[in-house]
Amino acid sequence: MRQSVTFLILLSAIALLAACAASRKAVAAKPTHDSINKLIEKTDTTSHCTLIIFYDSTIGKQPLLNYVHIKQCTVIYNYANFNAIAIQLAPKLDKRKTINDLQSVKGVLQVMEDQLLHLDGHHPN
């Protein structure tokens, strides 16, 4: 009886390892250039007006949120692990001017544009 239980456990472990190896191959499949370009186009059209803003935790984010509300921007994400928010600019706002204005808001440490980085070195142009 004990040998059959050991055999079943060993057989289950082998089956699990084989399943993991098969799924790893499926995940590791290299994406085509078309799929990468579609992702880039989608990201470029949606993130060109997205800003990530870091703020001083001792001051808090309320002055920043007041500015966002006045300028009719949309808070997209409130980062839990960082003192930062991501906002979508209102269509009427100039991105460069808004970045300069945000940098002068009390408590704002850094303003950066959302961006897509490629680890494989692929560049769309």
JSON list of C-alpha atoms in Angstrom, two decimals:
[
{"chain": "A", "resi": 1, "resn": "MET", "atom": "CA", "xyz": [0.00, 0.00, 0.00]},
{"chain": "A", "resi": 2, "resn": "ARG", "atom": "CA", "xyz": [2.78, 2.40, 0.94]},
{"chain": "A", "resi": 3, "resn": "GLN", "atom": "CA", "xyz": [4.59, 1.74, -2.36]},
{"chain": "A", "resi": 4, "resn": "SER", "atom": "CA", "xyz": [1.46, 2.55, -4.37]},
{"chain": "A", "resi": 5, "resn": "VAL", "atom": "CA", "xyz": [0.97, 5.84, -2.49]},
{"chain": "A", "resi": 6, "resn": "THR", "atom": "CA", "xyz": [4.62, 6.76, -3.12]},
{"chain": "A", "resi": 7, "resn": "PHE", "atom": "CA", "xyz": [4.22, 5.81, -6.77]},
{"chain": "A", "resi": 8, "resn": "LEU", "atom": "CA", "xyz": [1.09, 7.99, -7.11]},
{"chain": "A", "resi": 9, "resn": "ILE", "atom": "CA", "xyz": [2.82, 10.97, -5.48]},
{"chain": "A", "resi": 10, "resn": "LEU", "atom": "CA", "xyz": [5.83, 10.55, -7.77]},
{"chain": "A", "resi": 11, "resn": "LEU", "atom": "CA", "xyz": [3.60, 10.22, -10.83]},
{"chain": "A", "resi": 12, "resn": "SER", "atom": "CA", "xyz": [1.65, 13.34, -9.83]},
{"chain": "A", "resi": 13, "resn": "ALA", "atom": "CA", "xyz": [4.86, 15.32, -9.39]},
{"chain": "A", "resi": 14, "resn": "ILE", "atom": "CA", "xyz": [6.10, 14.26, -12.84]},
{"chain": "A", "resi": 15, "resn": "ALA", "atom": "CA", "xyz": [2.78, 15.20, -14.43]},
{"chain": "A", "resi": 16, "resn": "LEU", "atom": "CA", "xyz": [2.84, 18.60, -12.71]},
{"chain": "A", "resi": 17, "resn": "LEU", "atom": "CA", "xyz": [6.39, 19.29, -13.89]},
{"chain": "A", "resi": 18, "resn": "ALA", "atom": "CA", "xyz": [5.50, 18.29, -17.43]},
{"chain": "A", "resi": 19, "resn": "ALA", "atom": "CA", "xyz": [2.48, 20.60, -17.38]},
{"chain": "A", "resi": 20, "resn": "CYS", "atom": "CA", "xyz": [4.62, 23.50, -16.12]},
{"chain": "A", "resi": 21, "resn": "ALA", "atom": "CA", "xyz": [7.19, 22.92, -18.86]},
{"chain": "A", "resi": 22, "resn": "ALA", "atom": "CA", "xyz": [4.47, 22.87, -21.53]},
{"chain": "A", "resi": 23, "resn": "SER", "atom": "CA", "xyz": [2.84, 26.08, -20.27]},
{"chain": "A", "resi": 24, "resn": "ARG", "atom": "CA", "xyz": [6.24, 27.80, -20.04]},
{"chain": "A", "resi": 25, "resn": "LYS", "atom": "CA", "xyz": [6.78, 27.15, -23.74]},
{"chain": "A", "resi": 26, "resn": "ALA", "atom": "CA", "xyz": [3.40, 28.69, -24.55]},
{"chain": "A", "resi": 27, "resn": "VAL", "atom": "CA", "xyz": [4.13, 31.77, -22.45]},
{"chain": "A", "resi": 28, "resn": "ALA", "atom": "CA", "xyz": [7.63, 32.17, -23.85]},
{"chain": "A", "resi": 29, "resn": "ALA", "atom": "CA", "xyz": [6.40, 32.35, -27.44]},
{"chain": "A", "resi": 30, "resn": "LYS", "atom": "CA", "xyz": [7.88, 35.45, -29.03]},
{"chain": "A", "resi": 31, "resn": "PRO", "atom": "CA", "xyz": [5.29, 38.05, -30.02]},
{"chain": "A", "resi": 32, "resn": "THR", "atom": "CA", "xyz": [5.14, 39.08, -33.65]},
{"chain": "A", "resi": 33, "resn": "HIS", "atom": "CA", "xyz": [6.15, 42.55, -34.77]},
{"chain": "A", "resi": 34, "resn": "ASP", "atom": "CA", "xyz": [2.52, 43.20, -35.74]},
{"chain": "A", "resi": 35, "resn": "SER", "atom": "CA", "xyz": [1.30, 42.48, -32.21]},
{"chain": "A", "resi": 36, "resn": "ILE", "atom": "CA", "xyz": [4.05, 44.68, -30.75]},
{"chain": "A", "resi": 37, "resn": "ASN", "atom": "CA", "xyz": [3.23, 47.52, -33.14]},
{"chain": "A", "resi": 38, "resn": "LYS", "atom": "CA", "xyz": [-0.49, 47.28, -32.31]},
{"chain": "A", "resi": 39, "resn": "LEU", "atom": "CA", "xyz": [0.36, 47.50, -28.61]},
{"chain": "A", "resi": 40, "resn": "ILE", "atom": "CA", "xyz": [2.62, 50.49, -29.24]},
{"chain": "A", "resi": 41, "resn": "GLU", "atom": "CA", "xyz": [-0.03, 52.27, -31.32]},
{"chain": "A", "resi": 42, "resn": "LYS", "atom": "CA", "xyz": [-2.67, 51.65, -28.66]},
{"chain": "A", "resi": 43, "resn": "THR", "atom": "CA", "xyz": [-0.37, 52.84, -25.88]},
{"chain": "A", "resi": 44, "resn": "ASP", "atom": "CA", "xyz": [0.87, 55.85, -27.84]},
{"chain": "A", "resi": 45, "resn": "THR", "atom": "CA", "xyz": [-2.66, 57.08, -28.46]},
{"chain": "A", "resi": 46, "resn": "THR", "atom": "CA", "xyz": [-3.83, 56.59, -24.88]},
{"chain": "A", "resi": 47, "resn": "SER", "atom": "CA", "xyz": [-0.78, 57.58, -22.82]},
{"chain": "A", "resi": 48, "resn": "HIS", "atom": "CA", "xyz": [0.42, 60.70, -24.61]},
{"chain": "A", "resi": 49, "resn": "CYS", "atom": "CA", "xyz": [-1.62, 62.78, -22.17]},
{"chain": "A", "resi": 50, "resn": "THR", "atom": "CA", "xyz": [-1.02, 60.67, -19.07]},
{"chain": "A", "resi": 51, "resn": "LEU", "atom": "CA", "xyz": [1.22, 62.05, -16.34]},
{"chain": "A", "resi": 52, "resn": "ILE", "atom": "CA", "xyz": [2.61, 60.37, -13.23]},
{"chain": "A", "resi": 53, "resn": "ILE", "atom": "CA", "xyz": [3.08, 62.82, -10.37]},
{"chain": "A", "resi": 54, "resn": "PHE", "atom": "CA", "xyz": [5.06, 62.11, -7.20]},
{"chain": "A", "resi": 55, "resn": "TYR", "atom": "CA", "xyz": [4.30, 64.15, -4.09]},
{"chain": "A", "resi": 56, "resn": "ASP", "atom": "CA", "xyz": [5.82, 64.72, -0.65]},
{"chain": "A", "resi": 57, "resn": "SER", "atom": "CA", "xyz": [4.07, 62.53, 1.93]},
{"chain": "A", "resi": 58, "resn": "THR", "atom": "CA", "xyz": [4.51, 65.12, 4.68]},
{"chain": "A", "resi": 59, "resn": "ILE", "atom": "CA", "xyz": [2.49, 67.65, 2.68]},
{"chain": "A", "resi": 60, "resn": "GLY", "atom": "CA", "xyz": [0.10, 65.11, 1.21]},
{"chain": "A", "resi": 61, "resn": "LYS", "atom": "CA", "xyz": [-1.71, 65.00, -2.09]},
{"chain": "A", "resi": 62, "resn": "GLN", "atom": "CA", "xyz": [-4.56, 67.43, -1.38]},
{"chain": "A", "resi": 63, "resn": "PRO", "atom": "CA", "xyz": [-2.93, 70.48, -3.06]},
{"chain": "A", "resi": 64, "resn": "LEU", "atom": "CA", "xyz": [-2.23, 68.27, -6.08]},
{"chain": "A", "resi": 65, "resn": "LEU", "atom": "CA", "xyz": [-5.79, 66.92, -6.16]},
{"chain": "A", "resi": 66, "resn": "ASN", "atom": "CA", "xyz": [-7.12, 70.49, -5.94]},
{"chain": "A", "resi": 67, "resn": "TYR", "atom": "CA", "xyz": [-5.09, 71.43, -9.02]},
{"chain": "A", "resi": 68, "resn": "VAL", "atom": "CA", "xyz": [-6.28, 68.31, -10.87]},
{"chain": "A", "resi": 69, "resn": "HIS", "atom": "CA", "xyz": [-9.89, 69.15, -10.06]},
{"chain": "A", "resi": 70, "resn": "ILE", "atom": "CA", "xyz": [-9.56, 72.81, -11.13]},
{"chain": "A", "resi": 71, "resn": "LYS", "atom": "CA", "xyz": [-7.96, 71.82, -14.44]},
{"chain": "A", "resi": 72, "resn": "GLN", "atom": "CA", "xyz": [-10.64, 69.14, -15.03]},
{"chain": "A", "resi": 73, "resn": "CYS", "atom": "CA", "xyz": [-8.12, 66.32, -15.32]},
{"chain": "A", "resi": 74, "resn": "THR", "atom": "CA", "xyz": [-8.98, 62.75, -14.37]},
{"chain": "A", "resi": 75, "resn": "VAL", "atom": "CA", "xyz": [-7.19, 60.74, -11.70]},
{"chain": "A", "resi": 76, "resn": "ILE", "atom": "CA", "xyz": [-6.50, 57.39, -13.36]},
{"chain": "A", "resi": 77, "resn": "TYR", "atom": "CA", "xyz": [-4.59, 55.67, -10.59]},
{"chain": "A", "resi": 78, "resn": "ASN", "atom": "CA", "xyz": [-3.66, 56.32, -6.98]},
{"chain": "A", "resi": 79, "resn": "TYR", "atom": "CA", "xyz": [-0.46, 54.39, -6.26]},
{"chain": "A", "resi": 80, "resn": "ALA", "atom": "CA", "xyz": [-0.59, 52.53, -2.96]},
{"chain": "A", "resi": 81, "resn": "ASN", "atom": "CA", "xyz": [3.14, 51.75, -2.69]},
{"chain": "A", "resi": 82, "resn": "PHE", "atom": "CA", "xyz": [4.38, 55.19, -3.79]},
{"chain": "A", "resi": 83, "resn": "ASN", "atom": "CA", "xyz": [3.32, 58.71, -2.99]},
{"chain": "A", "resi": 84, "resn": "ALA", "atom": "CA", "xyz": [2.11, 59.26, -6.53]},
{"chain": "A", "resi": 85, "resn": "ILE", "atom": "CA", "xyz": [-0.94, 59.53, -8.74]},
{"chain": "A", "resi": 86, "resn": "ALA", "atom": "CA", "xyz": [-1.48, 59.10, -12.47]},
{"chain": "A", "resi": 87, "resn": "ILE", "atom": "CA", "xyz": [-3.71, 61.59, -14.25]},
{"chain": "A", "resi": 88, "resn": "GLN", "atom": "CA", "xyz": [-5.22, 61.93, -17.70]},
{"chain": "A", "resi": 89, "resn": "LEU", "atom": "CA", "xyz": [-4.98, 65.50, -18.94]},
{"chain": "A", "resi": 90, "resn": "ALA", "atom": "CA", "xyz": [-8.08, 67.30, -20.09]},
{"chain": "A", "resi": 91, "resn": "PRO", "atom": "CA", "xyz": [-8.04, 67.59, -23.91]},
{"chain": "A", "resi": 92, "resn": "LYS", "atom": "CA", "xyz": [-7.84, 71.39, -23.82]},
{"chain": "A", "resi": 93, "resn": "LEU", "atom": "CA", "xyz": [-4.61, 71.48, -21.78]},
{"chain": "A", "resi": 94, "resn": "ASP", "atom": "CA", "xyz": [-1.14, 71.90, -23.20]},
{"chain": "A", "resi": 95, "resn": "LYS", "atom": "CA", "xyz": [1.04, 69.07, -21.90]},
{"chain": "A", "resi": 96, "resn": "ARG", "atom": "CA", "xyz": [4.29, 71.08, -21.49]},
{"chain": "A", "resi": 97, "resn": "LYS", "atom": "CA", "xyz": [2.59, 74.00, -19.75]},
{"chain": "A", "resi": 98, "resn": "THR", "atom": "CA", "xyz": [0.69, 71.65, -17.46]},
{"chain": "A", "resi": 99, "resn": "ILE", "atom": "CA", "xyz": [3.90, 69.83, -16.48]},
{"chain": "A", "resi": 100, "resn": "ASN", "atom": "CA", "xyz": [5.52, 73.18, -15.61]},
{"chain": "A", "resi": 101, "resn": "ASP", "atom": "CA", "xyz": [2.45, 74.26, -13.65]},
{"chain": "A", "resi": 102, "resn": "LEU", "atom": "CA", "xyz": [2.32, 70.96, -11.74]},
{"chain": "A", "resi": 103, "resn": "GLN", "atom": "CA", "xyz": [5.96, 71.28, -10.72]},
{"chain": "A", "resi": 104, "resn": "SER", "atom": "CA", "xyz": [5.08, 74.49, -8.89]},
{"chain": "A", "resi": 105, "resn": "VAL", "atom": "CA", "xyz": [2.19, 72.92, -6.93]},
{"chain": "A", "resi": 106, "resn": "LYS", "atom": "CA", "xyz": [2.96, 72.64, -3.22]},
{"chain": "A", "resi": 107, "resn": "GLY", "atom": "CA", "xyz": [4.28, 69.18, -2.35]},
{"chain": "A", "resi": 108, "resn": "VAL", "atom": "CA", "xyz": [4.91, 67.98, -5.91]},
{"chain": "A", "resi": 109, "resn": "LEU", "atom": "CA", "xyz": [8.34, 66.34, -6.18]},
{"chain": "A", "resi": 110, "resn": "GLN", "atom": "CA", "xyz": [8.38, 65.07, -9.76]},
{"chain": "A", "resi": 111, "resn": "VAL", "atom": "CA", "xyz": [6.17, 65.06, -12.84]},
{"chain": "A", "resi": 112, "resn": "MET", "atom": "CA", "xyz": [6.82, 62.58, -15.62]},
{"chain": "A", "resi": 113, "resn": "GLU", "atom": "CA", "xyz": [5.04, 61.45, -18.74]},
{"chain": "A", "resi": 114, "resn": "ASP", "atom": "CA", "xyz": [3.75, 57.92, -18.84]},
{"chain": "A", "resi": 115, "resn": "GLN", "atom": "CA", "xyz": [5.89, 55.86, -21.20]},
{"chain": "A", "resi": 116, "resn": "LEU", "atom": "CA", "xyz": [6.29, 52.41, -22.65]},
{"chain": "A", "resi": 117, "resn": "LEU", "atom": "CA", "xyz": [9.74, 50.87, -22.24]},
{"chain": "A", "resi": 118, "resn": "HIS", "atom": "CA", "xyz": [10.91, 47.90, -24.29]},
{"chain": "A", "resi": 119, "resn": "LEU", "atom": "CA", "xyz": [13.20, 45.44, -22.57]},
{"chain": "A", "resi": 120, "resn": "ASP", "atom": "CA", "xyz": [14.02, 43.72, -25.85]},
{"chain": "A", "resi": 121, "resn": "GLY", "atom": "CA", "xyz": [15.33, 46.90, -27.48]},
{"chain": "A", "resi": 122, "resn": "HIS", "atom": "CA", "xyz": [12.48, 47.04, -30.02]},
{"chain": "A", "resi": 123, "resn": "HIS", "atom": "CA", "xyz": [11.78, 50.58, -31.19]},
{"chain": "A", "resi": 124, "resn": "PRO", "atom": "CA", "xyz": [8.71, 51.43, -33.24]},
{"chain": "A", "resi": 125, "resn": "ASN", "atom": "CA", "xyz": [10.53, 53.76, -35.64]}
]
